[in-house]
Every structure is written in structure tokens, then in C-alpha cells.
Coordinates of C-alpha atoms in Angstrom, one line a residue:
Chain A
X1 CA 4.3 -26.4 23.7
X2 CA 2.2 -23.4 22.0
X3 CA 4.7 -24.1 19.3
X4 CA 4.0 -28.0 18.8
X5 CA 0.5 -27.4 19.4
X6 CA 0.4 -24.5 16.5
X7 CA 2.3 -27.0 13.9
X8 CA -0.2 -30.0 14.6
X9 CA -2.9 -27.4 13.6
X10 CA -1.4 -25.0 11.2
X11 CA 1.1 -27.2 9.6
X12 CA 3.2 -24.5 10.4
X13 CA 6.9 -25.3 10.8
X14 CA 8.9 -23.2 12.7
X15 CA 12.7 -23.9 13.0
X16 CA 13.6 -24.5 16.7
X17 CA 17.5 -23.8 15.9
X18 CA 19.2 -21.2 13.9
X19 CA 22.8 -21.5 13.0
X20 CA 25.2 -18.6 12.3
X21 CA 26.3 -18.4 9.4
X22 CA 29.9 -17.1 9.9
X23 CA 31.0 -18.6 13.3
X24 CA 28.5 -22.0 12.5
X25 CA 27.1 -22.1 16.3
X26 CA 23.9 -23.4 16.7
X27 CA 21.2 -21.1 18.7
X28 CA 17.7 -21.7 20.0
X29 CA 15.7 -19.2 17.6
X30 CA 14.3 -17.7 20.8
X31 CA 17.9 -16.5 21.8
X32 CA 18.3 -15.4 18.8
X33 CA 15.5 -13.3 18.8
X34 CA 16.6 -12.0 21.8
X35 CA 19.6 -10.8 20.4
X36 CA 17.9 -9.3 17.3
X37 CA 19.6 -11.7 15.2
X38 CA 23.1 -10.3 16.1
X39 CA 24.9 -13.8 16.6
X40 CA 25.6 -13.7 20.2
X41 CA 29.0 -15.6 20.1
X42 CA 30.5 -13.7 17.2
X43 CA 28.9 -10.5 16.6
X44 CA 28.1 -11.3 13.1
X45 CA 24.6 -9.5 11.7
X46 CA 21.9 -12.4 10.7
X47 CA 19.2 -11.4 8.3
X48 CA 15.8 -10.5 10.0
X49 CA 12.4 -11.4 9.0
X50 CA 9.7 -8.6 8.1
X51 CA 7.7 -9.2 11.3
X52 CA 10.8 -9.1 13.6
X53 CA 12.0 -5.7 11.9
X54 CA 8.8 -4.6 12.9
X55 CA 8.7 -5.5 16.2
X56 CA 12.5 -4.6 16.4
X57 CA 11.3 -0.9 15.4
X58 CA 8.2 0.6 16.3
X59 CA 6.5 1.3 19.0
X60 CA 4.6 -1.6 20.3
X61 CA 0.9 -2.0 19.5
X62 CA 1.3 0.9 16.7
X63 CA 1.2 -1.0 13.6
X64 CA -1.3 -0.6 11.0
X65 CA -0.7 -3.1 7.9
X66 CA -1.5 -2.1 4.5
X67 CA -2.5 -3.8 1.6
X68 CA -1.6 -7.2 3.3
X69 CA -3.9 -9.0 1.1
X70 CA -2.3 -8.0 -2.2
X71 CA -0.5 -11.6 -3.9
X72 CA 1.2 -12.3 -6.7
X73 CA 0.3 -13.9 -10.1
X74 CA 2.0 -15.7 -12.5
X75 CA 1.0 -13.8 -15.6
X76 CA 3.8 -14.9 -18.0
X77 CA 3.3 -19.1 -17.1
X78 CA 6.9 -18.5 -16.4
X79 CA 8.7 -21.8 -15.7
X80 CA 8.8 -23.0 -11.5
X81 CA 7.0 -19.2 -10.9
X82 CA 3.8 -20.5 -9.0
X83 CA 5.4 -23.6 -7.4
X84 CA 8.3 -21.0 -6.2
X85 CA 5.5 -18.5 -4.7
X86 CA 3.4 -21.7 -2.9
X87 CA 7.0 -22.5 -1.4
X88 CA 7.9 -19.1 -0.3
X89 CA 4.1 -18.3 0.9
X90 CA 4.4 -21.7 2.8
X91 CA 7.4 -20.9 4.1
X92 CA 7.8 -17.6 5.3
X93 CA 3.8 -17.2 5.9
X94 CA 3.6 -13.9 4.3
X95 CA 1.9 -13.1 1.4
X96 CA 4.8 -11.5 -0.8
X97 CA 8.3 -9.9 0.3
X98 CA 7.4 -6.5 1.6
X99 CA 4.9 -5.3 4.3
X100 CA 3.9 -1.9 4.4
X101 CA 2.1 0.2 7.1
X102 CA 1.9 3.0 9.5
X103 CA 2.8 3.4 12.7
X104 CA 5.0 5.0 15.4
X105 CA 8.1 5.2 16.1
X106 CA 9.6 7.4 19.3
X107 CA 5.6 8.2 19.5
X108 CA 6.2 9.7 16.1
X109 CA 3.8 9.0 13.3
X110 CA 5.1 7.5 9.8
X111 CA 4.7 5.0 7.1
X112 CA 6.9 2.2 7.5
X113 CA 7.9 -0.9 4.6
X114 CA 10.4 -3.6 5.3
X115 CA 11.3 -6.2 2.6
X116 CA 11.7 -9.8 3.5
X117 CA 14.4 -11.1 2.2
X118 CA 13.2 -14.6 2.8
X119 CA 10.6 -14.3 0.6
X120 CA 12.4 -15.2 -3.4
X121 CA 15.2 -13.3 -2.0
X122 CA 12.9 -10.3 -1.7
X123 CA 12.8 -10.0 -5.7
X124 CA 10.7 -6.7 -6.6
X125 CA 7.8 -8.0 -8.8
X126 CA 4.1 -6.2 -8.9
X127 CA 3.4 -6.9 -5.4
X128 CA 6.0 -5.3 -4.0
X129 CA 6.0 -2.4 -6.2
X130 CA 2.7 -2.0 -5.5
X131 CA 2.5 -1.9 -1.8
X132 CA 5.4 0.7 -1.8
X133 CA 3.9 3.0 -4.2
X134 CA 0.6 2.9 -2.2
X135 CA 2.5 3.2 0.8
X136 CA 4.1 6.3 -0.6
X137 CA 1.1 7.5 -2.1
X138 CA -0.8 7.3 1.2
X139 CA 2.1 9.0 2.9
X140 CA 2.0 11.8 1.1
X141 CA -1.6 12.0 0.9
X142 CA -1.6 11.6 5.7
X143 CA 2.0 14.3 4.9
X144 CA 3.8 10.9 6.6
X145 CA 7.6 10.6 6.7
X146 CA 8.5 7.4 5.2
X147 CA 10.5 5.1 6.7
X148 CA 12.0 2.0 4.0
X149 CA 13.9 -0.9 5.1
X150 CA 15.4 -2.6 1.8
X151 CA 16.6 -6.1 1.3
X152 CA 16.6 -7.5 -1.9
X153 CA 18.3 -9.9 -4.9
X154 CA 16.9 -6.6 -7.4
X155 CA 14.1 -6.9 -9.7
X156 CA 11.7 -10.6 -10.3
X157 CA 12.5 -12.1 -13.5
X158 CA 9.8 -14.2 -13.1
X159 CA 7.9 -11.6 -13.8
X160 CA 9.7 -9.9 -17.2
X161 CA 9.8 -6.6 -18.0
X162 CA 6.6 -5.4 -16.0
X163 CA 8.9 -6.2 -12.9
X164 CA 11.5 -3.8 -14.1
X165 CA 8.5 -1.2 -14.5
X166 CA 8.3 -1.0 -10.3
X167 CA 11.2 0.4 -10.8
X168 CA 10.0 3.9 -12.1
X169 CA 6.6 3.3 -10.6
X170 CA 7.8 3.3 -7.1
X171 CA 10.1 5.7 -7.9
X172 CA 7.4 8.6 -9.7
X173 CA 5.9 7.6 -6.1
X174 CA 9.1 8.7 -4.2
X175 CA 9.6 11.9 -6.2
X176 CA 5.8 12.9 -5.1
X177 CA 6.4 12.1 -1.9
X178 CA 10.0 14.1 -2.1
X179 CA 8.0 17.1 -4.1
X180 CA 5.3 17.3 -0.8
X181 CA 8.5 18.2 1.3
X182 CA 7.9 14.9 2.9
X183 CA 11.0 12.9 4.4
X184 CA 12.5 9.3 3.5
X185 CA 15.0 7.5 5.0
X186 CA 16.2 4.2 3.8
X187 CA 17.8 1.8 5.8
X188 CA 20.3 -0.2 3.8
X189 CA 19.9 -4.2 5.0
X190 CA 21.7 -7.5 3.6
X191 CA 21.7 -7.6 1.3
X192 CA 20.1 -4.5 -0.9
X193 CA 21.2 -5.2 -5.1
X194 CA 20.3 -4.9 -8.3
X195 CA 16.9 -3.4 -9.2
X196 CA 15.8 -2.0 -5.6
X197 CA 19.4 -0.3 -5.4
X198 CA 18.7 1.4 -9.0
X199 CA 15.7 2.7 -7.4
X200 CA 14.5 3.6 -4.0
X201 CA 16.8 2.0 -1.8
X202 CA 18.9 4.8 -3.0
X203 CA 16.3 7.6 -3.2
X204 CA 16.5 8.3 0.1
X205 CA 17.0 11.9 1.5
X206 CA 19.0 9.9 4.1
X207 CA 20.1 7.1 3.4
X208 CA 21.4 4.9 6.8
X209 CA 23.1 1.0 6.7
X210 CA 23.3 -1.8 8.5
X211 CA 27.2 -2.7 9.3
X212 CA 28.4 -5.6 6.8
X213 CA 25.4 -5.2 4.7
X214 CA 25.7 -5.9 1.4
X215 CA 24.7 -3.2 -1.2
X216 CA 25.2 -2.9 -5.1
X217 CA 24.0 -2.9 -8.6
X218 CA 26.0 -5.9 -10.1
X219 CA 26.2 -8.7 -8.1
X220 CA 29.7 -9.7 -6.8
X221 CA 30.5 -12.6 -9.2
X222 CA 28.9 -10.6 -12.6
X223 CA 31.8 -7.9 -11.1
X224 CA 34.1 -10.4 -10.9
X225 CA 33.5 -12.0 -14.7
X226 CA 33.3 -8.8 -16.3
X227 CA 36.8 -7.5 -14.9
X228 CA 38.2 -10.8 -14.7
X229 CA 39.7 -9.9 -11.2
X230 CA 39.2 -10.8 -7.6
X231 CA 37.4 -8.2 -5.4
X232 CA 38.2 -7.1 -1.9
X233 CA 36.3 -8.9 0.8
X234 CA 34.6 -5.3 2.3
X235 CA 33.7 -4.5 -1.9
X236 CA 30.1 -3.6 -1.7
X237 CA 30.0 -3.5 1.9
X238 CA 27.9 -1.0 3.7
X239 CA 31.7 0.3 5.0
X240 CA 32.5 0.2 1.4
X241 CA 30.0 2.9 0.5
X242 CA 30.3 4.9 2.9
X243 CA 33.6 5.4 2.3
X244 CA 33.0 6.2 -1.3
X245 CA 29.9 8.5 -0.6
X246 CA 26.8 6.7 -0.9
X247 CA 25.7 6.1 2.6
X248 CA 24.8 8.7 5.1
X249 CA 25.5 6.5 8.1
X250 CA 26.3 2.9 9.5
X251 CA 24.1 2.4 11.9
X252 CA 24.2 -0.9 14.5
X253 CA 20.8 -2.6 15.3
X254 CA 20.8 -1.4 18.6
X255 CA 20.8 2.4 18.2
X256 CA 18.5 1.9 15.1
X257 CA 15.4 2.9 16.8
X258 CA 17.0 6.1 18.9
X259 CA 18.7 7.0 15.4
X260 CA 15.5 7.2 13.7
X261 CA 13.7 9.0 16.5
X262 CA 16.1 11.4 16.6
X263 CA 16.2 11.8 12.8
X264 CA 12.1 12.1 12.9
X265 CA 12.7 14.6 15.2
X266 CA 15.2 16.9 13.4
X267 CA 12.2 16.9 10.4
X268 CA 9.9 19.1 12.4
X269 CA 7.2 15.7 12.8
X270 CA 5.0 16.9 15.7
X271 CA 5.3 13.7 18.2
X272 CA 1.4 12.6 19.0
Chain B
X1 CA 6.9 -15.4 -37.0
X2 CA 10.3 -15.2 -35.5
X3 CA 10.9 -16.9 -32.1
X4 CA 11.9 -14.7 -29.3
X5 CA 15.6 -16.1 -29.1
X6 CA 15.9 -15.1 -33.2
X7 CA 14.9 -11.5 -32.5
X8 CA 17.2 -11.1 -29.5
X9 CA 19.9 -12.3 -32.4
X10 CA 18.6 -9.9 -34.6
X11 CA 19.0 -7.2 -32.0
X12 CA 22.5 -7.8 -31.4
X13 CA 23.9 -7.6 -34.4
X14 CA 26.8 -5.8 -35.3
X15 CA 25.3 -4.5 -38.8
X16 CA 22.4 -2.3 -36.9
X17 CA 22.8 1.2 -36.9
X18 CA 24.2 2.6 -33.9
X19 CA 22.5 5.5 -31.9
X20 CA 24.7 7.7 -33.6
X21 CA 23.9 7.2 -36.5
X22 CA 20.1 8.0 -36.0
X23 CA 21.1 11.5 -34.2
X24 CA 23.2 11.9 -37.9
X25 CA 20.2 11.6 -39.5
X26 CA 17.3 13.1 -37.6
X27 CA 19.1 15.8 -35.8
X28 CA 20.1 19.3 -37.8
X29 CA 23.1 20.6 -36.8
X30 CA 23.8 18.9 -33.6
X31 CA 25.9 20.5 -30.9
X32 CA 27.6 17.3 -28.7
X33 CA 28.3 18.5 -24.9
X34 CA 30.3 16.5 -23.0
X35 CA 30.6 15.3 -18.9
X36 CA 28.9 14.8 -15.8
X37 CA 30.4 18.3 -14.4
X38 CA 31.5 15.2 -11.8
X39 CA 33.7 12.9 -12.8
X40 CA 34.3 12.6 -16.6
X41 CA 32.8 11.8 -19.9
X42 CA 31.1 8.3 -20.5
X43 CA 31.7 7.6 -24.2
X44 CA 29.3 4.7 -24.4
X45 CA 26.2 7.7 -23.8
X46 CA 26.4 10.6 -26.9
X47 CA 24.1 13.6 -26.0
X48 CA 24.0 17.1 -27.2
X49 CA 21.5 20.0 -28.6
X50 CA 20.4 20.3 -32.0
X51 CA 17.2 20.5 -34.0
X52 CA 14.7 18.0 -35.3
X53 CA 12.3 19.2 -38.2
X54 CA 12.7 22.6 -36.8
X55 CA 12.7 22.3 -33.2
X56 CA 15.0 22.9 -30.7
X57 CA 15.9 19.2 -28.6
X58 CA 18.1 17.8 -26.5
X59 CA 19.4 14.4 -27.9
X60 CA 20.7 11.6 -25.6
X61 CA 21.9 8.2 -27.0
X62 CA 23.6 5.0 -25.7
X63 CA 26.3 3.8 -28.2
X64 CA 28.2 0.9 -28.6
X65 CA 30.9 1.9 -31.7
X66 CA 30.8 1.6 -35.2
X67 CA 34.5 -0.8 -35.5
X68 CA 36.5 -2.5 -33.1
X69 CA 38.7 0.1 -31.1
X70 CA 35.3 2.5 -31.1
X71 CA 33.2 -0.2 -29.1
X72 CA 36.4 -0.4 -27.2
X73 CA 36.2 3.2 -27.2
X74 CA 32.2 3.2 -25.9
X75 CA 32.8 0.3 -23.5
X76 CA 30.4 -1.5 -26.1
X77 CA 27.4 0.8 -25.1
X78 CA 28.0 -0.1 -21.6
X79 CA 27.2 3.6 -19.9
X80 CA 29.2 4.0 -16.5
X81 CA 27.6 6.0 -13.5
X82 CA 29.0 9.0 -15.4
X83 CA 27.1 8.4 -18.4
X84 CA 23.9 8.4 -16.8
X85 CA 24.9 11.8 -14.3
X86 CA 25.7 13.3 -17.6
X87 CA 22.1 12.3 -19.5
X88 CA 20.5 14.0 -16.1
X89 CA 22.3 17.0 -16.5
X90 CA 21.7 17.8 -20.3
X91 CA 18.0 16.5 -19.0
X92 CA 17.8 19.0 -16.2
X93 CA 19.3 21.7 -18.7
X94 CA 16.3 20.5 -21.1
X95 CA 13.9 21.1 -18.8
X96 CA 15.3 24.6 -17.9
X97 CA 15.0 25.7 -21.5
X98 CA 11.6 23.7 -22.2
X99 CA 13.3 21.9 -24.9
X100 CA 11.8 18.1 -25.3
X101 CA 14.5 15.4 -24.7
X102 CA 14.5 12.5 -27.7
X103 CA 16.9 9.6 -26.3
X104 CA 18.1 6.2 -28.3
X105 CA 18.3 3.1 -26.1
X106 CA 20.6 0.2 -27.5
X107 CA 22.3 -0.9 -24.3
X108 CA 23.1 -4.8 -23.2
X109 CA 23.0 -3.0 -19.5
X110 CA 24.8 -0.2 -17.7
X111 CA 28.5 -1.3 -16.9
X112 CA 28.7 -3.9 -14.3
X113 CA 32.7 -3.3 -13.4
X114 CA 34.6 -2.8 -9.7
X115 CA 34.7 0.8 -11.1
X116 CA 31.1 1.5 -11.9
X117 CA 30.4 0.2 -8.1
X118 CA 32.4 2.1 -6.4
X119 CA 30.7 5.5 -8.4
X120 CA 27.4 4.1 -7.2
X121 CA 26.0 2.7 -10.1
X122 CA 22.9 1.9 -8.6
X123 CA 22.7 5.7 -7.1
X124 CA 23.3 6.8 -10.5
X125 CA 20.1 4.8 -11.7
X126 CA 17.9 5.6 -9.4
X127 CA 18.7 9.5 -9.6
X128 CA 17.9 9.0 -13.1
X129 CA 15.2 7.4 -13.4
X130 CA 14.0 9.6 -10.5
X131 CA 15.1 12.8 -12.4
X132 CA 12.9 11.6 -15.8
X133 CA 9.5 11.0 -13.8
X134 CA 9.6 14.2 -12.5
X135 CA 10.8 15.9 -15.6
X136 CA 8.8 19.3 -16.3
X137 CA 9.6 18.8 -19.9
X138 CA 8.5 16.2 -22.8
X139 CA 10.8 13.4 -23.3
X140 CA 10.7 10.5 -25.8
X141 CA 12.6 7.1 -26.1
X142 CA 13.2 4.5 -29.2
X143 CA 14.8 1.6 -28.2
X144 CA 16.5 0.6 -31.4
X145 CA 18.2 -2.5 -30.0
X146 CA 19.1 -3.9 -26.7
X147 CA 16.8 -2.6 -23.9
X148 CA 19.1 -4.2 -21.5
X149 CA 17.7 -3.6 -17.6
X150 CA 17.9 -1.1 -15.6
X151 CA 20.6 0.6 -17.2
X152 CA 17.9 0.9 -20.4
X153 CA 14.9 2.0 -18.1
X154 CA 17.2 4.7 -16.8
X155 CA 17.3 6.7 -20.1
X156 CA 13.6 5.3 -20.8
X157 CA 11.3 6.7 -18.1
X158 CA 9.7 8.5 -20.5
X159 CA 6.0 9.8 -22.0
X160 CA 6.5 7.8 -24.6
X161 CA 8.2 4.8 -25.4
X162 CA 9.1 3.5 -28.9
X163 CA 10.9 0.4 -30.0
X164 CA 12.2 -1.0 -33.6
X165 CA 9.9 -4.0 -34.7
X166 CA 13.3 -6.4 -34.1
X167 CA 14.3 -4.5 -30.5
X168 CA 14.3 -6.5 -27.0
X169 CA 13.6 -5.1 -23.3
X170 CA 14.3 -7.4 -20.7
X171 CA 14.4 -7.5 -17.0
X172 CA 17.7 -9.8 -17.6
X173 CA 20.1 -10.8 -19.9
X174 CA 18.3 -13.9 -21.2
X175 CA 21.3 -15.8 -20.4
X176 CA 21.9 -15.0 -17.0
X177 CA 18.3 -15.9 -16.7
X178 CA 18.8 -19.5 -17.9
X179 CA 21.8 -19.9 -15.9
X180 CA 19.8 -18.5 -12.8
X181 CA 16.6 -20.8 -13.7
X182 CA 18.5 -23.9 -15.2
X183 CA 22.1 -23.6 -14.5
X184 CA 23.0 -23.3 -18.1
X185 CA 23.5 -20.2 -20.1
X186 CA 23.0 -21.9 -23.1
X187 CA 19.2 -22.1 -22.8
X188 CA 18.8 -18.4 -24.6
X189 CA 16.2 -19.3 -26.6
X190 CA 14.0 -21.2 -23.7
X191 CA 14.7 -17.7 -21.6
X192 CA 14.2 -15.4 -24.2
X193 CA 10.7 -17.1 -24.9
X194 CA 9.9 -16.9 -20.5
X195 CA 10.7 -14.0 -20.3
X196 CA 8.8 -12.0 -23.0
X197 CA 11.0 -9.7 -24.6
X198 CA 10.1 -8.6 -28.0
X199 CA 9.1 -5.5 -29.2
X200 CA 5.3 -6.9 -29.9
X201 CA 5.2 -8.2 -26.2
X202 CA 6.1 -4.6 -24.9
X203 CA 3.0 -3.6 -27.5
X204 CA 0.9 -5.6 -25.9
X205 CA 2.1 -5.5 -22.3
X206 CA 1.5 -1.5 -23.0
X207 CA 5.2 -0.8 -22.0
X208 CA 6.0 0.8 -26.0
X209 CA 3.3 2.8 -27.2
X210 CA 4.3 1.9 -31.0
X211 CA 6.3 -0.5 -32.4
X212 CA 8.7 0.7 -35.7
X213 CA 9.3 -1.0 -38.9
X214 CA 13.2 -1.7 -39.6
X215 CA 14.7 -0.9 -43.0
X216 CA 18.5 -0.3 -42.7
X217 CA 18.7 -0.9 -46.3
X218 CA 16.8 1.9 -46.8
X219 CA 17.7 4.2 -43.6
X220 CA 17.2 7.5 -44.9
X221 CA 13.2 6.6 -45.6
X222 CA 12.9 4.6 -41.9
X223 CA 14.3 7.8 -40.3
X224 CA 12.3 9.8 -42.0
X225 CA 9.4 7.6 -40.4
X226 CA 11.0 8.3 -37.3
X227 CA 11.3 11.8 -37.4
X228 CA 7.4 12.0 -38.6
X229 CA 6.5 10.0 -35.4
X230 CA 8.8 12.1 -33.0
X231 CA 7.4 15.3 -34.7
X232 CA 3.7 14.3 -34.3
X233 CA 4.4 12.6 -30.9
X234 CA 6.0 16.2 -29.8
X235 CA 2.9 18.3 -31.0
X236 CA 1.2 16.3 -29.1
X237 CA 3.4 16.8 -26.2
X238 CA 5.1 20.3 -26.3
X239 CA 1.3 21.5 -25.6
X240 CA 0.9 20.2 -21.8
X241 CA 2.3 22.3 -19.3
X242 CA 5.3 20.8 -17.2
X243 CA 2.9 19.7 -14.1
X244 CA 0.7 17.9 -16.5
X245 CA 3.2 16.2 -18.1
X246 CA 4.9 14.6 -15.3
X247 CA 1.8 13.9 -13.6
X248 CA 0.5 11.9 -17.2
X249 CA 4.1 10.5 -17.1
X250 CA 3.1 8.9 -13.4
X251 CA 0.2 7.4 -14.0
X252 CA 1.6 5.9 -17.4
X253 CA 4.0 4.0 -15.0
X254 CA 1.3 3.9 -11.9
X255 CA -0.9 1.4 -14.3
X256 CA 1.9 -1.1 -14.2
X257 CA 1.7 -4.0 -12.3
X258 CA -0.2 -7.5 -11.9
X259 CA -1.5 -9.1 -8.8
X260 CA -4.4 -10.4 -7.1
X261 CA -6.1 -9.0 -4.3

């Protein structure tokens, strides 16, 4: 009811129905909500929106949003750019793919970002690399822990080569942040590639992942052309790196919340 | 003028000197020291000690192979997680012995195999390019051909940044960005052009700090050019103290970025 009556006024759409996309059953979104997007029939781990990670994570009422009016331009006239950001503004009702704040979490105080990756795939252009850095730089500034959930198809193209310059922006930010004796955990989501992987999703002094969540530089078919072979299914799969040595832990969306409190913890953060 | 898709042609060719050969010609007595002290030894990135107009650096260069079985060799200049552990430790050992670091980018991208994955590429990357903004030391990159990515930015996170009048940088291999934005590859010129990639666009954008005349016909003289910048860039340079520098080296990068509010 509040839902039709919101779309006649907003001209807001909001699917009623998700489907999952390994097992193909069709849920009511609510239920799906209700499950934090883990697909109640076959387990399998949906992608969450940056307002549900939120509310999935910290404590309720605690969040403070940063820089949420911050939106990107198309500088370069690149082709389809500003009709792709309308779309994605329109359709996911955010302004760009990350959204940055502080809160709480386990009554404990710390910045927080989470990428969208419904938002162009949560490409890393200026926006996003600039609400991270000032996330970071107001973290270290309040001696915050920093808390980073990344999702993301790697740098904007869109955008050239001053979207591959976030990369060492955000990541002089991290290394401030790291110098102040300050702690960051990452929290690998699917999928984490290209650009944001060569950066801060993997900058982390612990770096924790979402089962089945894909992470990597390359993406799988550039692998797959170079080499001219066919990769395992579980290749770039949060199991994957752990196994080779570049994930501290898989952590399941239930104990997510518990495992970060409990990491806060261990870093000496005084709980308010 | 030459259109974007011409200079990325131009930047690729075979013919251009590789980054060995400007370490031949700039650096006196070079010492080459190998490995990531990991894994092994990346061909497709040279580095080493030696001396340039009388002082002490640390060289690092990408190199893609003079003839066939070197590129083979170098992977064609395509540096594996190895190759960029081993940069950041001859970078650390730099900054240890407040030597500058001088690197030559001329990459098509870091190495995009099952291999390089399962190493942690991306880890690799990020440590790097995380090592070089904090770097208590003064380090200066030319891009002398391809500035392919990330795996370019990750030997390029520097004070300052140079490039050759006909050298790229690019977010993406102009083709895989026509393929992504019009599913065809062959549209390199129409990509080349969105995406800004020349050497005067990186001028402007204020992502190089100078832009370098080419003359491989007369190499000796255009090194010598070279050498007079990095020598003049470095007494600039070798004057700020370690804290300064990596704090001027932040807010080089901080400025980047553009948005509306």
C-alpha cells in the first residue's frame, strides 16, 4: 500500500519480486530481505544494496552519512556517460556507488563505506574516490577504525585516466590512516575486481570475505583469452584466495556483525 | 595534429626504445639486482643501483624485449605480482639508503594470466602503489610508451610524473573499451579519442607534470634531455625531508578528482 502510494508520487519503482539467480525461484523482495539476501531455498549469496548493508551492519539509529551530496560529472563528454548516470541515479536512488559514514557497530564507534554494486557496477570514478578518501581522512582525523565493504567492476572508464588516479588517492588516504595506528578491515563482497582490488579492497590490515564472492584483478574471461584455457569454477572465488593467501577470513552474513565486533574489540576501541 | 588512435600506434611500436635501453644510457655503471626475496624474478620489470650524473639511484623499468624470444623472455613487458614485490623491495631499500628512485613505464598492463591471480595480482598492486605514496624518499616516473592501467600507476605513484610527447596512459586498453561500450574492438580510434589518452591530455589534466620531445634518431641528445630534467627535477627533490615529501606526494594525488556537490 505505502509502496503503491510512494510510486504514484515518487515515480519510484520498486521491484515487488526478486529472483535467484542460481536456483531461479522467484521471492517477494520482503522475504528476501528477511533473509539478507541469502536465497532461502538454495543458500546461494545475492548481492545487497548499500542501504541494506547498512542496516544489515550497524547498530540501529547510528548512522551518520557523509558527503551524500557529492555527484558525478561527465567531464570527458564521454559517449552514453550522463544518460548511464540518469539511469543508475533513477534506478538505484542514490547519488553514486558508495556511501560513507560513521557509526556504531557492537556500540563501538567507526567510519563505515559500502559500495553499491548496483550503481554502474560500482565503477570507482571521482565520486567514489572522493568519499572514501574523506571518509579516511576524517577517520583518522576522529582516530576511527575504518570499516570498507567493496564491490566493484574496478576503475570508471567513463571517466579516463583521472578515474585510475582514485586509485593512489584513496590509497595515500589508507596509508595515513594505517601510519595513525588506525585499523581497517575490508570486507570482500561480489564481486570486488579490477581497480578497487589493486587498491584498497586489498589494503586492509584484515582483510575478511563474503563466501562465493568473487575477487580479482583480471576479469575471468580477459584470464581466459590471455591463457587460452578454461578456468576452474571456484578461480577467483573468495575460497580461492583464501587458500592461496590473500584473505584473512570467509565470513557468512550471519556472523558478520559478531565478527566485526569482536574484531573492534581486539583493537583496543573503547566501546561508548 | 595527430589523432588519439595514431599516437596510441605510435606508442606501440616495436622500433621504440625499450626501458632498457634508457637505463643504458642514463645510468653509470648500473648494478641489476634481481627477485622479490618471494617467489622469483619477473623479467618483464629490470631494476638495479647505479648512478645518474653523479648520484647514487635506484632504477626500476618495465621491459618488453628487444627481439622475438626476449619479449618472450619479458612476457612482452607484462610484469607478474613478482615484478611489482620486487620494484617495492629495491623501493623500500631506496628509501633506507635515501637514494631517489627513477622508474620507466612502457607497460600494455600488468599480466592478466591464471598465474598472476592466484599470486594476488591485485594485492601486489595495491601494496605498491601503497608503498610509493608513503615513500620517505624522492621518486620520479617517465612513461616512455604504454601507460597501460593499473599495472602502469603501480610503478607511477610518484612526485613527479613525466611522459614522451607520443606516450599513452589509459584507464583501459582502448580496445577493451570499445568492445565494453560498442561491442566491437575495432572501434580503437573512437575509444582512444573518449577516453583521453595522450601525453598532452595528461599535461593538461595535470596527471604528467612535463611532457618530452621524442628523437630516437638522435637518442643520445634526447637522453641527455632526460637526464638534465631528472637531474634538475632531483635537486629539487633530494632537498625535502622524507615527511615532506610524501605528504607533497599526497596532496599531488588528493587534487584529483571531478564532481559536483
Amino acid at each position: 500500500m505505502l509502496d503503491s502510494l510512494k510510486q504514484k508520487i515518487l515515480g519510484i519503482v520498486t521491484p515487488q519480486t526478486v529472483t535467484c539467480p542460481s536456483c531461479k525461484k522467484e521471492f517477494q523482495s520482503k522475504e528476501m530481505k528477511a533473509a539478507s539476501y541469502i536465497c532461502p531455498q538454495c543458500g546461494k549469496y545475492l548481492r545487497v544494496g548499500a542501504r541494506d548493508r547498512i542496516a544489515m551492519t550497524v547498530d540501529k539509529g547510528s548512522f551518520k552519512e557523509l558527503a551524500a551530496d557529492l555527484s558525478s560529472k561527465d567531464f570527458l563528454n564521454f559517449p552514453g556517460y550522463a544518460d548511464k548516470l540518469t539511469a543508475a541515479k533513477e534506478s538505484v536512488g542514490e547519488n553514486d556507488a558508495v556511501i560513507c559514514g560513521v557509526c556504531s557497530i557492537g556500540g563501538i564507534r567507526a567510519a563505515i563505506f559500502v559500495m553499491d554494486p548496483r550503481f554502474i557496477m560500482a565503477s570507482m570514478g571521482s565520486v567514489v574516490g572522493e568519499k572514501i578518501t574523506r571518509l579516511f581522512e576524517l577517520a583518522t582525523k576522529k582516530k576511527l577504525p575504518v570499516i570498507g565493504f567493496t564491490a566493484s567492476g574496478g576503475a570508471r572508464m567513463q571517466e579516463g585516466i583521472i578515474s585510475l588516479m582514485q586509485m593512489a588517492k584513496v590509497s595515500g588516504a589508507v596509508g595515513k590512516h594505517s601510519d595513525a595506528g588506525l585499523l581497517y578491515i575490508t570486507v570482500l563482497t561480489d564481486p570486488t575486481t579490477g581497480g578497487v582490488t589493486a587498491s584498497f579492497a586489498m589494503q586492509g590490515d584484515i582483510i575478511l570475505a563474503e563466501p562465493g564472492a568473487l575477487v580479482g584483478f583480471a576479469g575471468r574471461r580477459v584470464v581466459e583469452q590471455t591463457t587460452g584455457t578454461a578456468l576452474p569454477e571456484n578461480f577467483q572465488r573468495a575460497e580461492f584466495l583464501l587458500k592461496h593467501g590473500f584473505v584473512d577470513s570467509i565470513v557468512s552474513r550471519d556472523k558478520m556483525v559478531e565478527t566485526l565486533t569482536n574484531l573492534l574489540r581486539c583493537h583496543g576501541v573503547k566501546i561508548s | 595534429m595527430m589523432t588519439a588512435g595514431e599516437k596510441l600506434r605510435i606508442a606501440r611500436m616495436n622500433h621504440r626504445p625499450g626501458g632498457v635501453d634508457y637505463i643504458k644510457k642514463l645510468i653509470d655503471s648500473p648494478i641489476e639486482l634481481h627477485g622479490d626475496r618471494r617467489f622469483g624474478d619477473d623479467p618483464a620489470i629490470v631494476g638495479g643501483i647505479g648512478m645518474l650524473n653523479g648520484i647514487p639511484v635506484t632504477y626500476i623499468t618495465t621491459d618488453k624485449g628487444a627481439d622475438l624470444s626476449e619479449r618472450i623472455e619479458r612476457n612482452f613487458g607484462c610484469p607478474k605480482p613478482e615484478g611489482y614485490r620486487k620494484a617495492m623491495r629495491l623501493m623500500r631499500q631506496a628509501e633506507k639508503f635515501q637514494r631517489p628512485v627513477i622508474c620507466f613505464v612502457d607497460t600494455q598492463g600488468a599480466w592478466c594470466g591464471a598465474d598472476a591471480e592466484e599470486r594476488g595480482q591485485g594485492e601486489a598492486i595495491a601494496e605498491s602503489i601503497l608503498g610509493m605514496m608513503g615513500l620517505k624518499t624522492p621518486v620520479i616516473t617517465i612513461l616512455t610508451g604504454e601507460g597501460g592501467s593499473g599495472g602502469a600507476l603501480a610503478l607511477a605513484a610518484a612526485d613527479r610524473v613525466y611522459m614522451l610527447e607520443n606516450a599513452i596512459y589509459s584507464v583501459i586498453s582502448p580496445e577493451g573499451c570499445a568492445s565494453i561500450l560498442w561491442k566491437d574492438s575495432s572501434r580503437v580510434n573512437d575509444a582512444a579519442e573518449a577516453l583521453h589518452i595522450t601525453a598532452q591530455d595528461m599535461k593538461e589534466l595535470g596527471v604528467a607534470d612535463g611532457v618530452i620531445a621524442e628523437d630516437f634518431e638522435n637518442f643520445d641528445a634526447m637522453c641527455a634531455n632526460i637526464r638534465d630534467i631528472l637531474t634538475s627535477e632531483l635537486a629539487k627533490l633530494t632537498r625535502v625531508s622524507g615527511e615532506l615529501l610524501a605528504q607533497g606526494r599526497y596532496e599531488r594525488f588528493r587534487k584529483f578528482g571531478i564532481f559536483e556537490k
